[in-house]
PDB file of C-alpha atoms in Angstrom:
ATOM      1  CA  MET K   1      75.426 156.799   5.129  1.00  0.00           C
ATOM      2  CA  ASN K   2      74.309 153.573   6.619  1.00  0.00           C
ATOM      3  CA  ARG K   3      71.393 152.430   4.581  1.00  0.00           C
ATOM      4  CA  ALA K   4      70.216 149.956   6.882  1.00  0.00           C
ATOM      5  CA  SER K   5      69.381 152.689   9.675  1.00  0.00           C
ATOM      6  CA  VAL K   6      68.062 155.297   7.632  1.00  0.00           C
ATOM      7  CA  ASP K   7      64.848 156.990   8.373  1.00  0.00           C
ATOM      8  CA  PRO K   8      62.358 156.458   5.539  1.00  0.00           C
ATOM      9  CA  GLU K   9      61.503 160.243   5.199  1.00  0.00           C
ATOM     10  CA  LEU K  10      65.268 161.190   5.281  1.00  0.00           C
ATOM     11  CA  ALA K  11      65.846 158.528   2.396  1.00  0.00           C
ATOM     12  CA  ALA K  12      62.683 159.991   0.687  1.00  0.00           C
ATOM     13  CA  LEU K  13      64.235 163.374   1.013  1.00  0.00           C
ATOM     14  CA  ARG K  14      67.613 162.393  -0.111  1.00  0.00           C
ATOM     15  CA  GLY K  15      65.976 160.836  -3.206  1.00  0.00           C
ATOM     16  CA  GLU K  16      64.233 164.110  -3.965  1.00  0.00           C
ATOM     17  CA  LEU K  17      67.109 166.052  -3.691  1.00  0.00           C
ATOM     18  CA  ILE K  18      69.037 163.998  -6.136  1.00  0.00           C
ATOM     19  CA  GLU K  19      66.193 163.787  -8.650  1.00  0.00           C
ATOM     20  CA  ARG K  20      65.591 167.161  -8.576  1.00  0.00           C
ATOM     21  CA  ALA K  21      69.217 167.918  -9.259  1.00  0.00           C
ATOM     22  CA  ALA K  22      69.521 165.622 -11.915  1.00  0.00           C
ATOM     23  CA  ALA K  23      66.337 167.478 -13.791  1.00  0.00           C
ATOM     24  CA  ASP K  24      68.354 170.964 -13.185  1.00  0.00           C
ATOM     25  CA  GLN K  25      71.307 169.182 -14.977  1.00  0.00           C
ATOM     26  CA  ARG K  26      69.267 167.706 -17.606  1.00  0.00           C
ATOM     27  CA  ALA K  27      67.591 171.139 -18.387  1.00  0.00           C
ATOM     28  CA  ARG K  28      70.987 172.844 -18.558  1.00  0.00           C
ATOM     29  CA  ALA K  29      72.464 170.114 -20.923  1.00  0.00           C
ATOM     30  CA  GLU K  30      69.825 170.531 -23.314  1.00  0.00           C
ATOM     31  CA  LEU K  31      70.697 174.389 -23.748  1.00  0.00           C
ATOM     32  CA  ASP K  32      72.438 174.854 -27.303  1.00  0.00           C
ATOM     33  CA  PRO K  33      76.121 175.811 -26.425  1.00  0.00           C
ATOM     34  CA  ALA K  34      76.271 178.064 -29.304  1.00  0.00           C
ATOM     35  CA  ALA K  35      72.983 179.810 -28.928  1.00  0.00           C
ATOM     36  CA  PRO K  36      70.165 178.766 -26.433  1.00  0.00           C
ATOM     37  CA  THR K  37      66.915 179.473 -27.458  1.00  0.00           C
ATOM     38  CA  PRO K  38      64.312 181.352 -25.594  1.00  0.00           C
ATOM     39  CA  GLU K  39      62.399 177.975 -25.231  1.00  0.00           C
ATOM     40  CA  GLN K  40      65.600 176.170 -23.861  1.00  0.00           C
ATOM     41  CA  TRP K  41      65.926 179.222 -21.128  1.00  0.00           C
ATOM     42  CA  GLU K  42      62.156 178.856 -20.404  1.00  0.00           C
ATOM     43  CA  THR K  43      62.669 175.190 -19.504  1.00  0.00           C
ATOM     44  CA  VAL K  44      65.566 175.899 -17.070  1.00  0.00           C
ATOM     45  CA  HIS K  45      63.701 178.389 -15.453  1.00  0.00           C
ATOM     46  CA  LEU K  46      60.646 176.420 -14.961  1.00  0.00           C
ATOM     47  CA  VAL K  47      62.874 173.817 -13.436  1.00  0.00           C
ATOM     48  CA  ASP K  48      64.706 175.895 -11.221  1.00  0.00           C
ATOM     49  CA  GLU K  49      61.335 177.907  -9.943  1.00  0.00           C
ATOM     50  CA  ASP K  50      60.006 174.426  -9.069  1.00  0.00           C
ATOM     51  CA  ASN K  51      62.936 173.563  -7.352  1.00  0.00           C
ATOM     52  CA  VAL K  52      62.906 176.836  -5.056  1.00  0.00           C
ATOM     53  CA  ARG K  53      59.413 176.246  -4.431  1.00  0.00           C
ATOM     54  CA  TRP K  54      59.894 172.785  -3.019  1.00  0.00           C
ATOM     55  CA  PHE K  55      63.353 173.305  -1.405  1.00  0.00           C
ATOM     56  CA  ALA K  56      62.992 176.762   0.459  1.00  0.00           C
ATOM     57  CA  PRO K  57      60.377 175.490   2.770  1.00  0.00           C
ATOM     58  CA  ILE K  58      62.821 172.701   3.637  1.00  0.00           C
ATOM     59  CA  VAL K  59      65.681 174.957   4.597  1.00  0.00           C
ATOM     60  CA  ALA K  60      63.640 177.341   6.082  1.00  0.00           C
ATOM     61  CA  VAL K  61      62.092 174.578   8.701  1.00  0.00           C
ATOM     62  CA  HIS K  62      65.217 172.042   8.810  1.00  0.00           C
ATOM     63  CA  GLY K  63      68.092 174.062   7.961  1.00  0.00           C
ATOM     64  CA  TRP K  64      70.848 173.048   5.410  1.00  0.00           C
ATOM     65  CA  PRO K  65      70.389 169.361   4.370  1.00  0.00           C
ATOM     66  CA  GLY K  66      73.579 168.067   5.233  1.00  0.00           C
ATOM     67  CA  ARG K  67      75.916 165.064   4.966  1.00  0.00           C
ATOM     68  CA  ARG K  68      74.531 163.372   8.167  1.00  0.00           C
ATOM     69  CA  THR K  69      70.962 163.765   7.156  1.00  0.00           C
ATOM     70  CA  VAL K  70      70.831 163.109   3.386  1.00  0.00           C
ATOM     71  CA  GLY K  71      74.185 161.624   2.680  1.00  0.00           C
ATOM     72  CA  VAL K  72      77.194 163.198   0.617  1.00  0.00           C
ATOM     73  CA  ASP K  73      75.175 163.048  -2.770  1.00  0.00           C
ATOM     74  CA  GLY K  74      71.828 164.504  -1.069  1.00  0.00           C
ATOM     75  CA  ALA K  75      74.038 167.118   0.304  1.00  0.00           C
ATOM     76  CA  HIS K  76      75.624 168.232  -2.921  1.00  0.00           C
ATOM     77  CA  ALA K  77      72.153 167.880  -4.605  1.00  0.00           C
ATOM     78  CA  ALA K  78      71.016 170.421  -2.254  1.00  0.00           C
ATOM     79  CA  TRP K  79      74.031 172.723  -3.232  1.00  0.00           C
ATOM     80  CA  VAL K  80      73.196 172.551  -7.156  1.00  0.00           C
ATOM     81  CA  LEU K  81      69.625 173.572  -6.134  1.00  0.00           C
ATOM     82  CA  ALA K  82      70.788 176.706  -3.994  1.00  0.00           C
ATOM     83  CA  GLN K  83      73.276 177.527  -6.647  1.00  0.00           C
ATOM     84  CA  HIS K  84      70.924 177.731  -9.239  1.00  0.00           C
ATOM     85  CA  ALA K  85      68.155 179.515  -7.130  1.00  0.00           C
ATOM     86  CA  PRO K  86      67.459 183.513  -7.450  1.00  0.00           C
ATOM     87  CA  ALA K  87      70.111 185.640  -5.922  1.00  0.00           C
ATOM     88  CA  PRO K  88      68.107 186.529  -2.603  1.00  0.00           C
ATOM     89  CA  TYR K  89      67.703 182.605  -1.879  1.00  0.00           C
ATOM     90  CA  ARG K  90      71.359 182.105  -2.421  1.00  0.00           C
ATOM     91  CA  ALA K  91      72.283 184.873  -0.286  1.00  0.00           C
ATOM     92  CA  CYS K  92      69.950 183.626   2.611  1.00  0.00           C
ATOM     93  CA  TRP K  93      71.290 179.960   2.328  1.00  0.00           C
ATOM     94  CA  LEU K  94      74.925 180.898   2.312  1.00  0.00           C
ATOM     95  CA  PRO K  95      75.119 181.051   6.042  1.00  0.00           C
ATOM     96  CA  LYS K  96      73.478 177.959   6.393  1.00  0.00           C
ATOM     97  CA  LEU K  97      75.963 176.001   4.164  1.00  0.00           C
ATOM     98  CA  ARG K  98      78.481 177.962   6.020  1.00  0.00           C
ATOM     99  CA  ALA K  99      77.580 176.664   9.169  1.00  0.00           C
ATOM    100  CA  ALA K 100      77.099 173.047   7.752  1.00  0.00           C
ATOM    101  CA  VAL K 101      80.506 173.117   6.411  1.00  0.00           C
ATOM    102  CA  ALA K 102      81.958 174.320   9.524  1.00  0.00           C
ATOM    103  CA  ASN K 103      80.147 171.282  11.233  1.00  0.00           C
ATOM    104  CA  ARG K 104      81.924 169.026   8.636  1.00  0.00           C
ATOM    105  CA  ASP K 105      78.119 168.383   7.292  1.00  0.00           C
ATOM    106  CA  ALA K 106      78.684 169.724   3.938  1.00  0.00           C
ATOM    107  CA  ALA K 107      81.598 169.958   1.194  1.00  0.00           C
ATOM    108  CA  PRO K 108      83.832 173.058   1.611  1.00  0.00           C
ATOM    109  CA  ARG K 109      84.006 173.078  -2.455  1.00  0.00           C
ATOM    110  CA  ASP K 110      80.384 173.571  -2.678  1.00  0.00           C
ATOM    111  CA  LEU K 111      80.697 176.729  -0.311  1.00  0.00           C
ATOM    112  CA  ALA K 112      83.233 178.057  -2.246  1.00  0.00           C
ATOM    113  CA  PHE K 113      81.097 177.770  -5.311  1.00  0.00           C
ATOM    114  CA  LEU K 114      78.108 179.479  -3.592  1.00  0.00           C
ATOM    115  CA  SER K 115      80.201 182.041  -1.910  1.00  0.00           C
ATOM    116  CA  ASP K 116      81.487 183.359  -4.897  1.00  0.00           C
ATOM    117  CA  ARG K 117      78.194 183.219  -6.481  1.00  0.00           C
ATOM    118  CA  VAL K 118      76.784 185.164  -3.783  1.00  0.00           C
ATOM    119  CA  ALA K 119      79.897 187.519  -4.143  1.00  0.00           C
ATOM    120  CA  THR K 120      79.028 188.150  -8.062  1.00  0.00           C
ATOM    121  CA  ASP K 121      75.641 188.617  -7.156  1.00  0.00           C
ATOM    122  CA  GLN K 122      76.082 191.385  -5.059  1.00  0.00           C
ATOM    123  CA  GLN K 123      78.789 192.912  -7.428  1.00  0.00           C
ATOM    124  CA  ARG K 124      81.889 191.892  -4.773  1.00  0.00           C
ATOM    125  CA  ALA K 125      85.089 190.332  -5.809  1.00  0.00           C
ATOM    126  CA  GLN K 126      85.038 186.733  -5.516  1.00  0.00           C
ATOM    127  CA  ARG K 127      87.576 184.508  -3.558  1.00  0.00           C
ATOM    128  CA  TYR K 128      88.010 181.101  -5.154  1.00  0.00           C
ATOM    129  CA  GLY K 129      87.635 182.080  -8.940  1.00  0.00           C
ATOM    130  CA  THR K 130      84.657 179.861  -9.307  1.00  0.00           C
ATOM    131  CA  GLN K 131      82.317 182.431 -11.297  1.00  0.00           C
ATOM    132  CA  TRP K 132      83.050 183.108 -15.277  1.00  0.00           C
ATOM    133  CA  LEU K 133      81.471 185.510 -17.560  1.00  0.00           C
ATOM    134  CA  ARG K 134      80.879 184.051 -20.875  1.00  0.00           C
ATOM    135  CA  LEU K 135      79.993 186.467 -23.742  1.00  0.00           C
ATOM    136  CA  GLY K 136      77.953 185.225 -26.888  1.00  0.00           C
ATOM    137  CA  THR K 137      79.958 182.380 -28.583  1.00  0.00           C
ATOM    138  CA  GLU K 138      83.090 183.043 -26.295  1.00  0.00           C
ATOM    139  CA  ALA K 139      84.660 179.623 -25.428  1.00  0.00           C
ATOM    140  CA  ALA K 140      86.085 180.121 -22.048  1.00  0.00           C
ATOM    141  CA  GLY K 141      85.167 183.596 -20.896  1.00  0.00           C
ATOM    142  CA  ARG K 142      86.757 185.838 -18.046  1.00  0.00           C
ATOM    143  CA  LEU K 143      86.661 185.348 -14.490  1.00  0.00           C
ATOM    144  CA  TYR K 144      84.396 187.957 -12.801  1.00  0.00           C
ATOM    145  CA  PRO K 145      86.785 190.176 -10.343  1.00  0.00           C
ATOM    146  CA  LEU K 146      88.893 188.401  -8.022  1.00  0.00           C
ATOM    147  CA  HIS K 147      89.362 189.574  -4.024  1.00  0.00           C
ATOM    148  CA  ARG K 148      92.856 188.839  -4.034  1.00  0.00           C
ATOM    149  CA  PRO K 149      94.409 187.456  -7.335  1.00  0.00           C
ATOM    150  CA  ALA K 150      97.582 186.478  -5.988  1.00  0.00           C
ATOM    151  CA  GLU K 151      95.856 184.147  -3.162  1.00  0.00           C
ATOM    152  CA  VAL K 152      93.022 182.740  -5.441  1.00  0.00           C
ATOM    153  CA  ASN K 153      95.104 179.563  -5.815  1.00  0.00           C
ATOM    154  CA  LEU K 154      95.779 179.116  -2.205  1.00  0.00           C
ATOM    155  CA  ALA K 155      91.980 179.507  -1.335  1.00  0.00           C
ATOM    156  CA  ARG K 156      91.010 176.795  -4.291  1.00  0.00           C
ATOM    157  CA  ALA K 157      93.651 174.441  -2.866  1.00  0.00           C
ATOM    158  CA  ASP K 158      92.462 174.924   0.742  1.00  0.00           C
ATOM    159  CA  VAL K 159      88.784 173.621  -0.611  1.00  0.00           C
ATOM    160  CA  GLY K 160      90.232 170.899  -2.776  1.00  0.00           C
ATOM    161  CA  LEU K 161      89.644 172.987  -6.356  1.00  0.00           C
ATOM    162  CA  ALA K 162      92.403 172.726  -9.013  1.00  0.00           C
ATOM    163  CA  PRO K 163      94.530 175.896  -9.936  1.00  0.00           C
ATOM    164  CA  ILE K 164      93.457 178.407 -12.078  1.00  0.00           C
ATOM    165  CA  PRO K 165      96.320 179.223 -14.721  1.00  0.00           C
ATOM    166  CA  ASP K 166      97.897 182.676 -14.242  1.00  0.00           C
ATOM    167  CA  ALA K 167      97.072 184.021 -17.731  1.00  0.00           C
ATOM    168  CA  GLU K 168      93.509 183.472 -16.679  1.00  0.00           C
ATOM    169  CA  ILE K 169      93.990 185.073 -13.335  1.00  0.00           C
ATOM    170  CA  ALA K 170      95.628 187.938 -14.916  1.00  0.00           C
ATOM    171  CA  THR K 171      92.731 188.424 -17.517  1.00  0.00           C
ATOM    172  CA  ALA K 172      90.153 188.632 -14.949  1.00  0.00           C
ATOM    173  CA  TYR K 173      87.700 191.500 -14.840  1.00  0.00           C
ATOM    174  CA  LEU K 174      89.098 194.267 -12.449  1.00  0.00           C
ATOM    175  CA  SER K 175      85.617 195.937 -11.258  1.00  0.00           C
ATOM    176  CA  TYR K 176      81.924 195.416 -12.112  1.00  0.00           C
ATOM    177  CA  ASP K 177      82.229 198.798 -14.250  1.00  0.00           C
ATOM    178  CA  GLU K 178      84.213 196.426 -16.460  1.00  0.00           C
ATOM    179  CA  VAL K 179      82.135 193.782 -16.564  1.00  0.00           C
ATOM    180  CA  ALA K 180      78.848 196.294 -17.169  1.00  0.00           C
ATOM    181  CA  ALA K 181      80.705 197.555 -20.042  1.00  0.00           C
ATOM    182  CA  ALA K 182      81.480 194.422 -21.378  1.00  0.00           C
ATOM    183  CA  THR K 183      77.992 193.235 -20.948  1.00  0.00           C
ATOM    184  CA  SER K 184      76.605 196.396 -22.595  1.00  0.00           C
ATOM    185  CA  GLY K 185      78.781 195.967 -25.701  1.00  0.00           C
ATOM    186  CA  GLY K 186      80.665 198.935 -25.068  1.00  0.00           C
ATOM    187  CA  SER K 187      82.626 201.372 -22.598  1.00  0.00           C
ATOM    188  CA  ARG K 188      81.228 203.819 -20.185  1.00  0.00           C
TER     189      ARG K 188
END
Protein backbone atom coordinates (compact mmCIF):
# COMPACT_ATOMS: atom_id res chain seq x y z
CA MET A 1 0.00 0.00 0.00
CA ASN A 2 1.54 3.32 -1.08
CA ARG A 3 1.31 5.51 2.01
CA ALA A 4 1.67 8.75 0.02
CA SER A 5 -1.62 8.19 -1.82
CA VAL A 6 -3.72 6.70 0.97
CA ASP A 7 -7.15 8.21 1.50
CA PRO A 8 -7.30 9.49 5.13
CA GLU A 9 -10.62 7.67 5.77
CA LEU A 10 -9.13 4.39 4.52
CA ALA A 11 -6.01 4.94 6.62
CA ALA A 12 -8.24 5.45 9.66
CA LEU A 13 -10.18 2.27 8.83
CA ARG A 14 -6.93 0.32 8.46
CA GLY A 15 -5.66 1.67 11.79
CA GLU A 16 -8.91 0.86 13.58
CA LEU A 17 -8.94 -2.70 12.16
CA ILE A 18 -5.37 -3.27 13.31
CA GLU A 19 -6.02 -1.83 16.79
CA ARG A 20 -9.18 -3.90 17.24
CA ALA A 21 -7.43 -7.09 16.12
CA ALA A 22 -4.62 -6.32 18.59
CA ALA A 23 -7.18 -5.87 21.40
CA ASP A 24 -8.74 -9.20 20.39
CA GLN A 25 -5.37 -10.93 20.60
CA ARG A 26 -4.43 -9.25 23.91
CA ALA A 27 -7.67 -10.41 25.53
CA ARG A 28 -7.03 -13.97 24.37
CA ALA A 29 -3.38 -13.87 25.45
CA GLU A 30 -4.53 -13.04 29.00
CA LEU A 31 -6.57 -16.26 29.26
CA ASP A 32 -5.02 -18.65 31.75
CA PRO A 33 -3.91 -21.57 29.51
CA ALA A 34 -4.58 -24.14 32.24
CA ALA A 35 -7.97 -22.86 33.39
CA PRO A 36 -9.32 -19.56 32.07
CA THR A 37 -11.48 -17.79 34.63
CA PRO A 38 -15.02 -16.61 33.93
CA GLU A 39 -13.75 -13.03 34.29
CA GLN A 40 -11.09 -13.61 31.62
CA TRP A 41 -13.71 -15.06 29.27
CA GLU A 42 -16.00 -12.12 30.01
CA THR A 43 -13.22 -9.75 28.88
CA VAL A 44 -12.83 -11.72 25.64
CA HIS A 45 -16.60 -11.66 25.03
CA LEU A 46 -16.80 -7.90 25.65
CA VAL A 47 -13.99 -7.25 23.16
CA ASP A 48 -15.67 -9.53 20.59
CA GLU A 49 -19.07 -7.86 21.07
CA ASP A 50 -17.59 -4.40 20.66
CA ASN A 51 -15.71 -5.50 17.54
CA VAL A 52 -18.84 -6.99 15.96
CA ARG A 53 -20.87 -3.84 16.69
CA TRP A 54 -18.21 -1.80 14.91
CA PHE A 55 -17.31 -4.24 12.10
CA ALA A 56 -20.73 -5.54 10.98
CA PRO A 57 -21.99 -2.22 9.54
CA ILE A 58 -18.72 -1.70 7.67
CA VAL A 59 -18.96 -5.07 5.94
CA ALA A 60 -22.69 -4.60 5.29
CA VAL A 61 -22.20 -1.21 3.64
CA HIS A 62 -18.77 -1.48 2.02
CA GLY A 63 -18.13 -5.20 1.63
CA TRP A 64 -15.02 -7.03 2.76
CA PRO A 65 -12.15 -4.67 3.64
CA GLY A 66 -9.51 -6.09 1.34
CA ARG A 67 -5.84 -5.50 0.66
CA ARG A 68 -6.45 -2.77 -1.92
CA THR A 69 -8.53 -0.80 0.58
CA VAL A 70 -6.83 -1.35 3.93
CA GLY A 71 -3.52 -3.05 3.08
CA VAL A 72 -2.38 -6.59 3.79
CA ASP A 73 -2.26 -6.04 7.56
CA GLY A 74 -5.67 -4.36 7.63
CA ALA A 75 -7.25 -7.17 5.58
CA HIS A 76 -5.75 -9.76 7.91
CA ALA A 77 -7.02 -7.79 10.92
CA ALA A 78 -10.51 -7.90 9.37
CA TRP A 79 -10.22 -11.69 9.26
CA VAL A 80 -9.25 -11.78 12.97
CA LEU A 81 -12.43 -9.87 13.83
CA ALA A 82 -14.53 -12.16 11.62
CA GLN A 83 -12.97 -15.33 13.02
CA HIS A 84 -14.03 -14.37 16.55
CA ALA A 85 -17.49 -13.03 15.72
CA PRO A 86 -20.63 -15.06 16.50
CA ALA A 87 -21.39 -17.91 14.10
CA PRO A 88 -24.20 -16.15 12.14
CA TYR A 89 -21.87 -13.26 11.29
CA ARG A 90 -19.08 -15.61 10.23
CA ALA A 91 -21.47 -17.45 7.91
CA CYS A 92 -22.69 -14.15 6.44
CA TRP A 93 -19.18 -12.81 5.89
CA LEU A 94 -17.67 -15.99 4.44
CA PRO A 95 -18.96 -15.36 0.88
CA LYS A 96 -17.62 -11.81 1.05
CA LEU A 97 -14.17 -13.04 2.06
CA ARG A 98 -14.36 -15.76 -0.61
CA ALA A 99 -15.07 -13.10 -3.26
CA ALA A 100 -12.18 -10.97 -1.98
CA VAL A 101 -9.83 -13.97 -2.25
CA ALA A 102 -11.09 -14.69 -5.77
CA ASN A 103 -10.22 -11.07 -6.65
CA ARG A 104 -6.79 -11.44 -5.01
CA ASP A 105 -7.84 -8.90 -2.41
CA ALA A 106 -7.51 -11.17 0.65
CA ALA A 107 -5.35 -14.08 1.76
CA PRO A 108 -6.38 -17.65 0.86
CA ARG A 109 -5.01 -18.74 4.25
CA ASP A 110 -7.52 -16.48 6.02
CA LEU A 111 -10.31 -17.93 3.88
CA ALA A 112 -9.23 -21.48 4.82
CA PHE A 113 -9.54 -20.70 8.52
CA LEU A 114 -12.90 -18.93 8.21
CA SER A 115 -14.26 -21.67 5.90
CA ASP A 116 -13.33 -24.36 8.40
CA ARG A 117 -14.71 -22.31 11.28
CA VAL A 118 -18.07 -21.90 9.54
CA ALA A 119 -18.09 -25.61 8.64
CA THR A 120 -17.58 -26.57 12.28
CA ASP A 121 -20.20 -24.03 13.37
CA GLN A 122 -22.64 -25.85 11.08
CA GLN A 123 -21.42 -29.30 12.11
CA ARG A 124 -19.97 -30.02 8.70
CA ALA A 125 -16.56 -31.54 8.05
CA GLN A 126 -13.72 -29.07 7.57
CA ARG A 127 -11.50 -29.06 4.48
CA TYR A 128 -8.22 -27.54 5.73
CA GLY A 129 -7.91 -28.95 9.23
CA THR A 130 -7.59 -25.61 10.97
CA GLN A 131 -10.10 -26.23 13.77
CA TRP A 132 -9.23 -28.31 16.83
CA LEU A 133 -11.20 -29.20 19.93
CA ARG A 134 -9.19 -28.95 23.13
CA LEU A 135 -10.90 -30.26 26.25
CA GLY A 136 -9.83 -29.25 29.73
CA THR A 137 -6.08 -29.18 30.16
CA GLU A 138 -5.49 -31.33 27.09
CA ALA A 139 -2.38 -29.92 25.40
CA ALA A 140 -3.01 -30.55 21.72
CA GLY A 141 -6.63 -31.50 21.29
CA ARG A 142 -8.11 -33.29 18.30
CA LEU A 143 -9.13 -32.08 14.90
CA TYR A 144 -12.81 -31.59 14.24
CA PRO A 145 -14.09 -33.95 11.50
CA LEU A 146 -12.29 -33.66 8.16
CA HIS A 147 -14.02 -33.65 4.76
CA ARG A 148 -11.39 -35.75 2.99
CA PRO A 149 -8.67 -36.69 5.46
CA ALA A 150 -6.36 -38.05 2.75
CA GLU A 151 -6.49 -34.70 0.94
CA VAL A 152 -6.27 -32.28 3.86
CA ASN A 153 -2.55 -31.61 3.42
CA LEU A 154 -3.00 -30.97 -0.31
CA ALA A 155 -5.70 -28.41 0.51
CA ARG A 156 -3.43 -26.85 3.13
CA ALA A 157 -0.52 -26.64 0.69
CA ASP A 158 -2.76 -24.84 -1.81
CA VAL A 159 -3.28 -21.99 0.69
CA GLY A 160 0.22 -21.93 2.18
CA LEU A 161 -0.43 -23.83 5.41
CA ALA A 162 2.06 -26.33 6.82
CA PRO A 163 1.07 -30.00 6.68
CA ILE A 164 -0.53 -31.77 9.61
CA PRO A 165 1.21 -34.97 10.75
CA ASP A 166 -0.57 -38.13 9.57
CA ALA A 167 -0.96 -39.29 13.18
CA GLU A 168 -3.00 -36.18 14.02
CA ILE A 169 -5.15 -36.61 10.92
CA ALA A 170 -5.76 -40.23 11.91
CA THR A 171 -7.04 -39.20 15.34
CA ALA A 172 -9.46 -36.54 14.05
CA TYR A 173 -13.02 -36.86 15.23
CA LEU A 174 -15.01 -38.89 12.70
CA SER A 175 -18.39 -37.28 13.34
CA TYR A 176 -20.14 -34.58 15.32
CA ASP A 177 -21.83 -37.30 17.37
CA GLU A 178 -18.33 -38.26 18.52
CA VAL A 179 -17.58 -34.58 19.29
CA ALA A 180 -20.82 -34.32 21.29
CA ALA A 181 -19.96 -37.44 23.27
CA ALA A 182 -16.48 -36.06 24.04
CA THR A 183 -17.78 -32.66 25.13
CA SER A 184 -20.52 -34.15 27.32
CA GLY A 185 -17.96 -36.31 29.09
CA GLY A 186 -19.38 -39.62 27.98
CA SER A 187 -20.69 -41.61 25.08
CA ARG A 188 -24.14 -41.76 23.64
